[in-house]
Amino acid sequence: MSARLDAIVSSLGNEADHLLGHTCTAIPKSRLHLPGSDFVDRIFGPSDRNIRVMRSLQQLFNHGRLAGTGFLSILPVDQGIEHAGGASFAKNPDYFDPENIVQLAIDGGCNAVATTNGVLSMVARKYAHKIPFILKINHNELLSVPNSYEQIMFAQIDQAYEMGCTAVGATIYFGSEDSNRQIVEVMNAFAHAHDLGMATILWCYLRNSAFKADGKDYHASADLTGQANHMGVTLQADIIKQKQPTLNGGYRAMNMGDSSYGKFDDRIYTELCSDHPIDLTRYQVANCYMGRAGLINSGGASGSNDFAQAVRTAVINKRAGGMGLISGRKAFQRPRAEGVKLLHAIQDVYLEDGITVA
């Protein structure tokens, strides 16, 4: 066993055999379009993406420690708007300064940095040619009283193009009262981004209080998040960002009693998935056109056991057929050297040949 694999196994602890020994049988890996060095040629070559978009995608895949592997490690920092600057950067005030955000992504060996219009525009001339920029074009702000939950545009696609961005990112709160407006806005924005040659990444999030039912939070349910992914790729997102699922049965729970919600088939739960975390994530991959649009999972909030949790999330994503992680708070809410170490720990999972697709 290599030293890198030994470290990964150690991080997984008691779950090592459960996660590393699992084989997916409901949706076997033979059905998937898996990440690899030829992903852009193999998947986007036959598509309608123009040459400039393909070049931008290749630029993403060819940067950082994961260059040439087909996997992505992205540093996202939009919490200054989404969660408020003070709440996000109090743990390390260095990141009030935009340059430190970009420098963390560079030092951390990331494929790209995804952040706000203000951050990227302030340092674009110094860094746009040194690391791929992903401009997050919409956000939910928490200064209104009472707090609302609506993604609104904070940037224009032309601004991303002018500052040399490789890609743009956006969030849609699927299931929310405001989702129809968000869908139309993002659809139009992504079409314009593709016309200008930039790749597109969609944060396919769920938001509706009704998704909390029978004492469980189905915002992280494989079936509901999977459907959000399926709508995201229909909007021509080249890459899907989604929270890693922790349970299943969202559609079923929403159809309890006299309620009638959406449409579902029980085979989602009996034939296409199991309760194993890798199978839950594979169902998300399946809804990304069987991996034709890469699935990157979010790293989650910072807590007391960030390194082990980050490695676990990466192992599940990779073994499910995913394309990588987009991890922010675990990295920037700590001293710079520790943030770099955490990003490298995530990347090591994707660099380790001993961690295979289940």
mmCIF file of C-alpha atoms in Angstrom:
data_model
loop_
_atom_site.group_PDB
_atom_site.id
_atom_site.type_symbol
_atom_site.label_atom_id
_atom_site.label_comp_id
_atom_site.label_asym_id
_atom_site.label_seq_id
_atom_site.Cartn_x
_atom_site.Cartn_y
_atom_site.Cartn_z
ATOM 1 C CA MET A 1 0.000 0.000 0.000
ATOM 2 C CA SER A 2 1.354 3.438 -0.957
ATOM 3 C CA ALA A 3 1.891 6.082 1.709
ATOM 4 C CA ARG A 4 -0.840 8.187 0.113
ATOM 5 C CA LEU A 5 -3.348 5.329 0.128
ATOM 6 C CA ASP A 6 -2.380 4.457 3.676
ATOM 7 C CA ALA A 7 -3.149 8.038 4.739
ATOM 8 C CA ILE A 8 -6.542 7.903 3.001
ATOM 9 C CA VAL A 9 -7.416 4.605 4.674
ATOM 10 C CA SER A 10 -6.390 6.044 8.019
ATOM 11 C CA SER A 11 -8.620 9.096 7.477
ATOM 12 C CA LEU A 12 -11.606 6.862 6.695
ATOM 13 C CA GLY A 13 -11.152 4.978 9.965
ATOM 14 C CA ASN A 14 -13.883 2.442 10.659
ATOM 15 C CA GLU A 15 -15.555 3.233 7.331
ATOM 16 C CA ALA A 16 -12.549 2.236 5.220
ATOM 17 C CA ASP A 17 -13.768 -1.243 4.291
ATOM 18 C CA HIS A 18 -17.353 -0.034 3.857
ATOM 19 C CA LEU A 19 -16.337 2.665 1.368
ATOM 20 C CA LEU A 20 -13.309 1.136 -0.352
ATOM 21 C CA GLY A 21 -14.713 -2.375 -0.674
ATOM 22 C CA HIS A 22 -18.106 -1.450 -2.111
ATOM 23 C CA THR A 23 -19.187 -2.433 -5.637
ATOM 24 C CA CYS A 24 -22.106 -0.653 -7.262
ATOM 25 C CA THR A 25 -24.485 -3.123 -8.862
ATOM 26 C CA ALA A 26 -27.688 -1.085 -9.309
ATOM 27 C CA ILE A 27 -26.050 1.230 -11.862
ATOM 28 C CA PRO A 28 -22.736 -0.446 -12.803
ATOM 29 C CA LYS A 29 -19.738 1.674 -13.752
ATOM 30 C CA SER A 30 -19.840 0.229 -17.290
ATOM 31 C CA ARG A 31 -22.835 2.484 -17.955
ATOM 32 C CA LEU A 32 -21.028 5.664 -16.947
ATOM 33 C CA HIS A 33 -19.004 8.209 -18.875
ATOM 34 C CA LEU A 34 -16.108 8.525 -16.475
ATOM 35 C CA PRO A 35 -13.603 11.373 -16.018
ATOM 36 C CA GLY A 36 -10.313 10.969 -17.830
ATOM 37 C CA SER A 37 -7.615 12.842 -19.692
ATOM 38 C CA ASP A 38 -9.676 12.615 -22.916
ATOM 39 C CA PHE A 39 -12.962 13.797 -21.361
ATOM 40 C CA VAL A 40 -13.309 16.976 -23.423
ATOM 41 C CA ASP A 41 -12.643 15.168 -26.712
ATOM 42 C CA ARG A 42 -14.751 12.156 -25.813
ATOM 43 C CA ILE A 43 -17.782 13.933 -24.370
ATOM 44 C CA PHE A 44 -17.891 17.473 -25.730
ATOM 45 C CA GLY A 45 -16.365 16.748 -29.152
ATOM 46 C CA PRO A 46 -19.682 15.313 -30.445
ATOM 47 C CA SER A 47 -21.747 18.002 -28.658
ATOM 48 C CA ASP A 48 -22.878 21.442 -29.824
ATOM 49 C CA ARG A 49 -20.281 23.230 -27.655
ATOM 50 C CA ASN A 50 -18.175 25.534 -29.789
ATOM 51 C CA ILE A 51 -14.416 25.295 -30.070
ATOM 52 C CA ARG A 52 -13.819 28.108 -27.598
ATOM 53 C CA VAL A 53 -15.906 26.355 -24.912
ATOM 54 C CA MET A 54 -13.948 23.157 -25.451
ATOM 55 C CA ARG A 55 -10.724 25.124 -25.067
ATOM 56 C CA SER A 56 -12.012 26.634 -21.819
ATOM 57 C CA LEU A 57 -12.988 23.233 -20.452
ATOM 58 C CA GLN A 58 -9.587 21.838 -21.351
ATOM 59 C CA GLN A 59 -7.981 24.788 -19.584
ATOM 60 C CA LEU A 60 -9.883 23.873 -16.407
ATOM 61 C CA PHE A 61 -8.804 20.245 -16.632
ATOM 62 C CA ASN A 62 -5.169 21.082 -17.355
ATOM 63 C CA HIS A 63 -4.409 23.265 -14.339
ATOM 64 C CA GLY A 64 -3.221 22.505 -10.811
ATOM 65 C CA ARG A 65 -2.227 19.261 -9.151
ATOM 66 C CA LEU A 66 -4.993 17.324 -10.914
ATOM 67 C CA ALA A 67 -3.976 18.522 -14.382
ATOM 68 C CA GLY A 68 -4.495 15.848 -17.020
ATOM 69 C CA THR A 69 -6.533 13.503 -14.826
ATOM 70 C CA GLY A 70 -10.050 14.608 -15.783
ATOM 71 C CA PHE A 71 -10.791 15.485 -12.158
ATOM 72 C CA LEU A 72 -11.401 18.927 -10.679
ATOM 73 C CA SER A 73 -10.531 20.563 -7.371
ATOM 74 C CA ILE A 74 -12.065 24.037 -7.186
ATOM 75 C CA LEU A 75 -11.867 26.644 -4.426
ATOM 76 C CA PRO A 76 -15.229 28.450 -4.108
ATOM 77 C CA VAL A 77 -15.530 31.595 -2.020
ATOM 78 C CA ASP A 78 -18.874 33.338 -2.440
ATOM 79 C CA GLN A 79 -19.792 33.245 1.243
ATOM 80 C CA GLY A 80 -18.954 36.920 1.673
ATOM 81 C CA ILE A 81 -22.313 37.587 0.033
ATOM 82 C CA GLU A 82 -24.133 34.316 0.631
ATOM 83 C CA HIS A 83 -23.343 34.090 4.369
ATOM 84 C CA ALA A 84 -22.074 37.639 5.119
ATOM 85 C CA GLY A 85 -18.425 38.698 5.164
ATOM 86 C CA GLY A 86 -18.074 38.851 8.932
ATOM 87 C CA ALA A 87 -19.624 35.450 9.500
ATOM 88 C CA SER A 88 -17.448 33.907 6.804
ATOM 89 C CA PHE A 89 -14.077 35.549 7.403
ATOM 90 C CA ALA A 90 -14.006 36.101 11.168
ATOM 91 C CA LYS A 91 -12.044 32.858 11.560
ATOM 92 C CA ASN A 92 -9.354 34.172 9.210
ATOM 93 C CA PRO A 93 -9.706 37.889 8.351
ATOM 94 C CA ASP A 94 -7.011 37.553 5.672
ATOM 95 C CA TYR A 95 -9.755 36.519 3.267
ATOM 96 C CA PHE A 96 -11.467 39.884 3.374
ATOM 97 C CA ASP A 97 -8.647 40.680 0.910
ATOM 98 C CA PRO A 98 -9.498 39.238 -2.542
ATOM 99 C CA GLU A 99 -5.872 38.522 -3.415
ATOM 100 C CA ASN A 100 -5.574 36.036 -0.572
ATOM 101 C CA ILE A 101 -8.540 34.075 -1.920
ATOM 102 C CA VAL A 102 -6.915 33.669 -5.322
ATOM 103 C CA GLN A 103 -3.529 32.943 -3.794
ATOM 104 C CA LEU A 104 -5.003 30.160 -1.644
ATOM 105 C CA ALA A 105 -6.343 28.479 -4.778
ATOM 106 C CA ILE A 106 -2.925 28.739 -6.420
ATOM 107 C CA ASP A 107 -0.992 27.522 -3.382
ATOM 108 C CA GLY A 108 -3.568 24.777 -2.888
ATOM 109 C CA GLY A 109 -3.004 23.377 -6.390
ATOM 110 C CA CYS A 110 -6.617 23.917 -7.458
ATOM 111 C CA ASN A 111 -7.846 23.705 -11.037
ATOM 112 C CA ALA A 112 -9.684 27.010 -10.623
ATOM 113 C CA VAL A 113 -11.022 29.593 -8.206
ATOM 114 C CA ALA A 114 -14.762 30.354 -8.186
ATOM 115 C CA THR A 115 -15.776 33.584 -6.536
ATOM 116 C CA THR A 116 -17.609 36.875 -6.868
ATOM 117 C CA ASN A 117 -17.479 39.645 -9.424
ATOM 118 C CA GLY A 118 -15.886 41.988 -6.882
ATOM 119 C CA VAL A 119 -13.110 39.587 -5.906
ATOM 120 C CA LEU A 120 -12.106 38.607 -9.425
ATOM 121 C CA SER A 121 -12.384 42.081 -10.937
ATOM 122 C CA MET A 122 -10.122 43.528 -8.241
ATOM 123 C CA VAL A 123 -7.212 41.204 -9.116
ATOM 124 C CA ALA A 124 -8.016 40.121 -12.683
ATOM 125 C CA ARG A 125 -5.069 41.765 -14.403
ATOM 126 C CA LYS A 126 -2.617 40.114 -11.997
ATOM 127 C CA TYR A 127 -4.079 36.591 -11.835
ATOM 128 C CA ALA A 128 -6.472 35.767 -14.719
ATOM 129 C CA HIS A 129 -3.600 34.275 -16.739
ATOM 130 C CA LYS A 130 -2.206 32.361 -13.745
ATOM 131 C CA ILE A 131 -5.235 30.319 -12.679
ATOM 132 C CA PRO A 132 -8.616 29.771 -14.367
ATOM 133 C CA PHE A 133 -11.268 32.184 -13.087
ATOM 134 C CA ILE A 134 -14.880 31.089 -12.541
ATOM 135 C CA LEU A 135 -17.185 34.050 -11.996
ATOM 136 C CA LYS A 136 -20.179 33.278 -9.776
ATOM 137 C CA ILE A 137 -22.839 35.469 -11.368
ATOM 138 C CA ASN A 138 -25.738 35.202 -8.887
ATOM 139 C CA HIS A 139 -26.099 35.087 -5.116
ATOM 140 C CA ASN A 140 -28.538 35.051 -2.232
ATOM 141 C CA GLU A 141 -28.007 38.054 0.057
ATOM 142 C CA LEU A 142 -28.871 38.008 3.756
ATOM 143 C CA LEU A 143 -29.126 41.730 4.538
ATOM 144 C CA SER A 144 -32.817 42.122 3.731
ATOM 145 C CA VAL A 145 -35.283 42.088 6.633
ATOM 146 C CA PRO A 146 -36.633 39.515 6.958
ATOM 147 C CA ASN A 147 -34.001 37.328 5.289
ATOM 148 C CA SER A 148 -35.115 36.096 1.891
ATOM 149 C CA TYR A 149 -33.811 33.206 -0.172
ATOM 150 C CA GLU A 150 -33.659 34.281 -3.792
ATOM 151 C CA GLN A 151 -30.717 34.016 -6.146
ATOM 152 C CA ILE A 152 -30.317 37.337 -7.933
ATOM 153 C CA MET A 153 -27.788 38.477 -10.501
ATOM 154 C CA PHE A 154 -24.703 40.253 -9.177
ATOM 155 C CA ALA A 155 -22.721 40.186 -12.433
ATOM 156 C CA GLN A 156 -23.067 40.169 -16.200
ATOM 157 C CA ILE A 157 -21.700 37.537 -18.560
ATOM 158 C CA ASP A 158 -19.850 40.209 -20.537
ATOM 159 C CA GLN A 159 -17.983 41.197 -17.366
ATOM 160 C CA ALA A 160 -16.770 37.603 -16.980
ATOM 161 C CA TYR A 161 -15.571 37.600 -20.567
ATOM 162 C CA GLU A 162 -13.793 40.951 -20.288
ATOM 163 C CA MET A 163 -11.852 39.916 -17.169
ATOM 164 C CA GLY A 164 -10.666 36.715 -18.839
ATOM 165 C CA CYS A 165 -12.804 34.142 -17.039
ATOM 166 C CA THR A 166 -12.612 30.533 -18.155
ATOM 167 C CA ALA A 167 -16.098 29.717 -16.873
ATOM 168 C CA VAL A 168 -19.123 31.134 -15.123
ATOM 169 C CA GLY A 169 -21.082 29.593 -12.275
ATOM 170 C CA ALA A 170 -24.620 30.115 -11.070
ATOM 171 C CA THR A 171 -27.015 28.745 -8.463
ATOM 172 C CA ILE A 172 -30.640 27.764 -8.882
ATOM 173 C CA TYR A 173 -32.813 27.012 -5.850
ATOM 174 C CA PHE A 174 -34.887 24.252 -7.426
ATOM 175 C CA GLY A 175 -38.199 23.746 -5.645
ATOM 176 C CA SER A 176 -38.393 27.325 -4.393
ATOM 177 C CA GLU A 177 -41.180 29.776 -5.160
ATOM 178 C CA ASP A 178 -38.678 31.789 -7.166
ATOM 179 C CA SER A 179 -37.202 28.917 -9.168
ATOM 180 C CA ASN A 180 -38.917 29.689 -12.481
ATOM 181 C CA ARG A 181 -37.295 33.136 -12.695
ATOM 182 C CA GLN A 182 -33.922 31.704 -11.744
ATOM 183 C CA ILE A 183 -34.198 28.947 -14.365
ATOM 184 C CA VAL A 184 -34.935 31.428 -17.158
ATOM 185 C CA GLU A 185 -32.191 33.858 -16.072
ATOM 186 C CA VAL A 186 -29.555 31.145 -15.807
ATOM 187 C CA MET A 187 -30.610 29.539 -19.096
ATOM 188 C CA ASN A 188 -30.107 32.851 -20.916
ATOM 189 C CA ALA A 189 -26.855 33.600 -19.081
ATOM 190 C CA PHE A 190 -25.373 30.174 -19.850
ATOM 191 C CA ALA A 191 -26.308 30.450 -23.526
ATOM 192 C CA HIS A 192 -24.499 33.792 -23.736
ATOM 193 C CA ALA A 193 -21.494 32.406 -21.848
ATOM 194 C CA HIS A 194 -21.231 29.529 -24.317
ATOM 195 C CA ASP A 195 -21.469 31.949 -27.238
ATOM 196 C CA LEU A 196 -18.477 33.825 -25.817
ATOM 197 C CA GLY A 197 -16.522 30.603 -25.257
ATOM 198 C CA MET A 198 -16.816 30.157 -21.488
ATOM 199 C CA ALA A 199 -17.746 26.911 -19.747
ATOM 200 C CA THR A 200 -20.716 26.746 -17.371
ATOM 201 C CA ILE A 201 -21.083 25.294 -13.869
ATOM 202 C CA LEU A 202 -24.445 25.087 -12.087
ATOM 203 C CA TRP A 203 -24.974 24.828 -8.342
ATOM 204 C CA CYS A 204 -28.154 22.667 -8.398
ATOM 205 C CA TYR A 205 -29.477 23.344 -4.910
ATOM 206 C CA LEU A 206 -32.872 22.614 -3.401
ATOM 207 C CA ARG A 207 -34.703 25.083 -1.180
ATOM 208 C CA ASN A 208 -38.197 24.648 0.180
ATOM 209 C CA SER A 209 -39.298 24.237 3.780
ATOM 210 C CA ALA A 210 -41.588 21.425 2.610
ATOM 211 C CA PHE A 211 -38.493 19.308 1.906
ATOM 212 C CA LYS A 212 -38.130 18.932 5.668
ATOM 213 C CA ALA A 213 -40.613 16.211 6.560
ATOM 214 C CA ASP A 214 -41.079 13.371 9.064
ATOM 215 C CA GLY A 215 -38.108 14.659 11.044
ATOM 216 C CA LYS A 216 -35.688 14.410 8.107
ATOM 217 C CA ASP A 217 -34.111 16.967 5.797
ATOM 218 C CA TYR A 218 -34.661 15.868 2.214
ATOM 219 C CA HIS A 219 -32.658 18.755 0.781
ATOM 220 C CA ALA A 220 -29.862 16.147 0.695
ATOM 221 C CA SER A 221 -31.990 13.298 -0.684
ATOM 222 C CA ALA A 222 -30.557 11.438 -3.677
ATOM 223 C CA ASP A 223 -33.824 11.352 -5.616
ATOM 224 C CA LEU A 224 -34.633 15.068 -5.287
ATOM 225 C CA THR A 225 -31.051 16.270 -5.806
ATOM 226 C CA GLY A 226 -30.776 13.868 -8.720
ATOM 227 C CA GLN A 227 -33.762 15.493 -10.392
ATOM 228 C CA ALA A 228 -32.231 18.930 -9.778
ATOM 229 C CA ASN A 229 -29.086 17.672 -11.532
ATOM 230 C CA HIS A 230 -31.187 16.379 -14.421
ATOM 231 C CA MET A 231 -32.721 19.814 -14.897
ATOM 232 C CA GLY A 232 -29.289 21.417 -14.597
ATOM 233 C CA VAL A 233 -27.782 19.475 -17.476
ATOM 234 C CA THR A 234 -30.858 20.316 -19.533
ATOM 235 C CA LEU A 235 -29.922 23.979 -19.039
ATOM 236 C CA GLN A 236 -26.567 23.079 -20.656
ATOM 237 C CA ALA A 237 -24.444 23.187 -17.551
ATOM 238 C CA ASP A 238 -21.145 21.572 -18.511
ATOM 239 C CA ILE A 239 -20.440 20.691 -14.873
ATOM 240 C CA ILE A 240 -22.929 20.146 -12.035
ATOM 241 C CA LYS A 241 -22.208 21.085 -8.447
ATOM 242 C CA GLN A 242 -24.387 19.316 -5.891
ATOM 243 C CA LYS A 243 -24.411 18.572 -2.188
ATOM 244 C CA GLN A 244 -23.511 14.956 -1.540
ATOM 245 C CA PRO A 245 -26.642 12.976 -0.629
ATOM 246 C CA THR A 246 -27.052 11.584 2.870
ATOM 247 C CA LEU A 247 -30.411 9.830 2.466
ATOM 248 C CA ASN A 248 -33.062 8.927 -0.069
ATOM 249 C CA GLY A 249 -36.842 8.846 -0.319
ATOM 250 C CA GLY A 250 -37.645 12.516 -0.797
ATOM 251 C CA TYR A 251 -40.340 11.926 -3.392
ATOM 252 C CA ARG A 252 -41.859 9.188 -1.272
ATOM 253 C CA ALA A 253 -41.907 11.384 1.832
ATOM 254 C CA MET A 254 -43.490 14.247 -0.078
ATOM 255 C CA ASN A 255 -46.301 11.933 -1.173
ATOM 256 C CA MET A 256 -47.350 10.786 2.298
ATOM 257 C CA GLY A 257 -50.942 11.168 3.416
ATOM 258 C CA ASP A 258 -53.159 13.182 1.109
ATOM 259 C CA SER A 259 -50.341 15.057 -0.616
ATOM 260 C CA SER A 260 -49.417 14.586 -4.249
ATOM 261 C CA TYR A 261 -46.003 15.789 -5.345
ATOM 262 C CA GLY A 262 -44.253 15.328 -8.654
ATOM 263 C CA LYS A 263 -43.912 11.885 -10.197
ATOM 264 C CA PHE A 264 -41.677 9.039 -9.107
ATOM 265 C CA ASP A 265 -41.176 5.319 -9.539
ATOM 266 C CA ASP A 266 -40.400 2.975 -6.641
ATOM 267 C CA ARG A 267 -37.642 1.418 -8.752
ATOM 268 C CA ILE A 268 -35.587 4.525 -7.912
ATOM 269 C CA TYR A 269 -35.217 2.994 -4.456
ATOM 270 C CA THR A 270 -35.357 -0.730 -5.207
ATOM 271 C CA GLU A 271 -33.408 -1.111 -8.467
ATOM 272 C CA LEU A 272 -31.462 2.085 -9.179
ATOM 273 C CA CYS A 273 -30.072 2.775 -5.733
ATOM 274 C CA SER A 274 -29.340 1.462 -2.257
ATOM 275 C CA ASP A 275 -28.689 3.196 1.042
ATOM 276 C CA HIS A 276 -24.918 2.972 0.570
ATOM 277 C CA PRO A 277 -23.422 6.495 0.280
ATOM 278 C CA ILE A 278 -21.610 5.613 -2.951
ATOM 279 C CA ASP A 279 -24.839 4.350 -4.531
ATOM 280 C CA LEU A 280 -26.670 7.486 -3.418
ATOM 281 C CA THR A 281 -24.050 9.642 -5.135
ATOM 282 C CA ARG A 282 -24.017 7.399 -8.209
ATOM 283 C CA TYR A 283 -27.708 8.152 -8.641
ATOM 284 C CA GLN A 284 -26.725 11.824 -8.821
ATOM 285 C CA VAL A 285 -24.110 10.962 -11.471
ATOM 286 C CA ALA A 286 -26.717 9.017 -13.439
ATOM 287 C CA ASN A 287 -28.919 12.093 -13.547
ATOM 288 C CA CYS A 288 -25.997 14.063 -15.012
ATOM 289 C CA TYR A 289 -26.550 12.104 -18.237
ATOM 290 C CA MET A 290 -24.603 9.168 -16.833
ATOM 291 C CA GLY A 291 -21.609 11.416 -16.228
ATOM 292 C CA ARG A 292 -21.543 13.311 -19.531
ATOM 293 C CA ALA A 293 -21.802 16.421 -17.348
ATOM 294 C CA GLY A 294 -19.302 15.970 -14.545
ATOM 295 C CA LEU A 295 -20.593 15.858 -10.967
ATOM 296 C CA ILE A 296 -18.602 17.804 -8.401
ATOM 297 C CA ASN A 297 -19.812 17.589 -4.819
ATOM 298 C CA SER A 298 -19.550 20.359 -2.254
ATOM 299 C CA GLY A 299 -17.151 20.054 0.643
ATOM 300 C CA GLY A 300 -19.656 21.266 3.243
ATOM 301 C CA ALA A 301 -19.331 23.502 6.264
ATOM 302 C CA SER A 302 -16.226 23.678 8.413
ATOM 303 C CA GLY A 303 -16.361 21.660 11.640
ATOM 304 C CA SER A 304 -14.273 19.756 14.144
ATOM 305 C CA ASN A 305 -13.094 16.964 11.835
ATOM 306 C CA ASP A 306 -12.616 18.709 8.486
ATOM 307 C CA PHE A 307 -9.715 16.669 7.106
ATOM 308 C CA ALA A 308 -11.381 13.295 7.615
ATOM 309 C CA GLN A 309 -14.730 14.573 6.328
ATOM 310 C CA ALA A 310 -13.124 16.072 3.216
ATOM 311 C CA VAL A 311 -11.314 12.830 2.397
ATOM 312 C CA ARG A 312 -14.506 10.828 2.969
ATOM 313 C CA THR A 313 -16.502 13.097 0.642
ATOM 314 C CA ALA A 314 -13.809 12.838 -2.044
ATOM 315 C CA VAL A 315 -13.643 9.032 -1.809
ATOM 316 C CA ILE A 316 -17.423 8.733 -2.173
ATOM 317 C CA ASN A 317 -17.490 11.138 -5.116
ATOM 318 C CA LYS A 318 -14.636 9.436 -6.966
ATOM 319 C CA ARG A 319 -15.872 5.908 -6.382
ATOM 320 C CA ALA A 320 -19.389 6.947 -7.483
ATOM 321 C CA GLY A 321 -18.038 8.208 -10.814
ATOM 322 C CA GLY A 322 -17.927 11.887 -9.918
ATOM 323 C CA MET A 323 -15.497 14.506 -11.201
ATOM 324 C CA GLY A 324 -14.200 16.095 -8.008
ATOM 325 C CA LEU A 325 -14.904 18.451 -5.132
ATOM 326 C CA ILE A 326 -15.543 22.148 -4.730
ATOM 327 C CA SER A 327 -14.466 22.888 -1.180
ATOM 328 C CA GLY A 328 -14.348 26.361 0.356
ATOM 329 C CA ARG A 329 -15.105 26.860 4.036
ATOM 330 C CA LYS A 330 -13.046 23.887 5.158
ATOM 331 C CA ALA A 331 -10.050 25.501 3.429
ATOM 332 C CA PHE A 332 -10.357 29.250 3.972
ATOM 333 C CA GLN A 333 -11.709 29.234 7.525
ATOM 334 C CA ARG A 334 -8.315 28.204 8.900
ATOM 335 C CA PRO A 335 -4.664 29.312 8.639
ATOM 336 C CA ARG A 336 -3.338 29.368 5.057
ATOM 337 C CA ALA A 337 -0.933 26.450 5.486
ATOM 338 C CA GLU A 338 -3.692 24.260 6.914
ATOM 339 C CA GLY A 339 -6.032 25.263 4.089
ATOM 340 C CA VAL A 340 -3.443 24.250 1.527
ATOM 341 C CA LYS A 341 -2.914 20.937 3.326
ATOM 342 C CA LEU A 342 -6.651 20.231 3.296
ATOM 343 C CA LEU A 343 -6.960 20.956 -0.429
ATOM 344 C CA HIS A 344 -4.003 18.652 -1.090
ATOM 345 C CA ALA A 345 -5.644 15.899 0.996
ATOM 346 C CA ILE A 346 -8.716 16.094 -1.243
ATOM 347 C CA GLN A 347 -6.627 16.059 -4.404
ATOM 348 C CA ASP A 348 -4.622 13.073 -3.193
ATOM 349 C CA VAL A 349 -7.789 10.960 -3.335
ATOM 350 C CA TYR A 350 -8.114 11.689 -7.061
ATOM 351 C CA LEU A 351 -4.392 11.187 -7.685
ATOM 352 C CA GLU A 352 -4.366 7.803 -5.925
ATOM 353 C CA ASP A 353 -4.812 4.960 -8.423
ATOM 354 C CA GLY A 354 -5.759 2.633 -5.577
ATOM 355 C CA ILE A 355 -9.069 4.502 -5.163
ATOM 356 C CA THR A 356 -11.100 3.118 -8.051
ATOM 357 C CA VAL A 357 -14.608 3.595 -9.396
ATOM 358 C CA ALA A 358 -16.966 1.206 -7.607
#
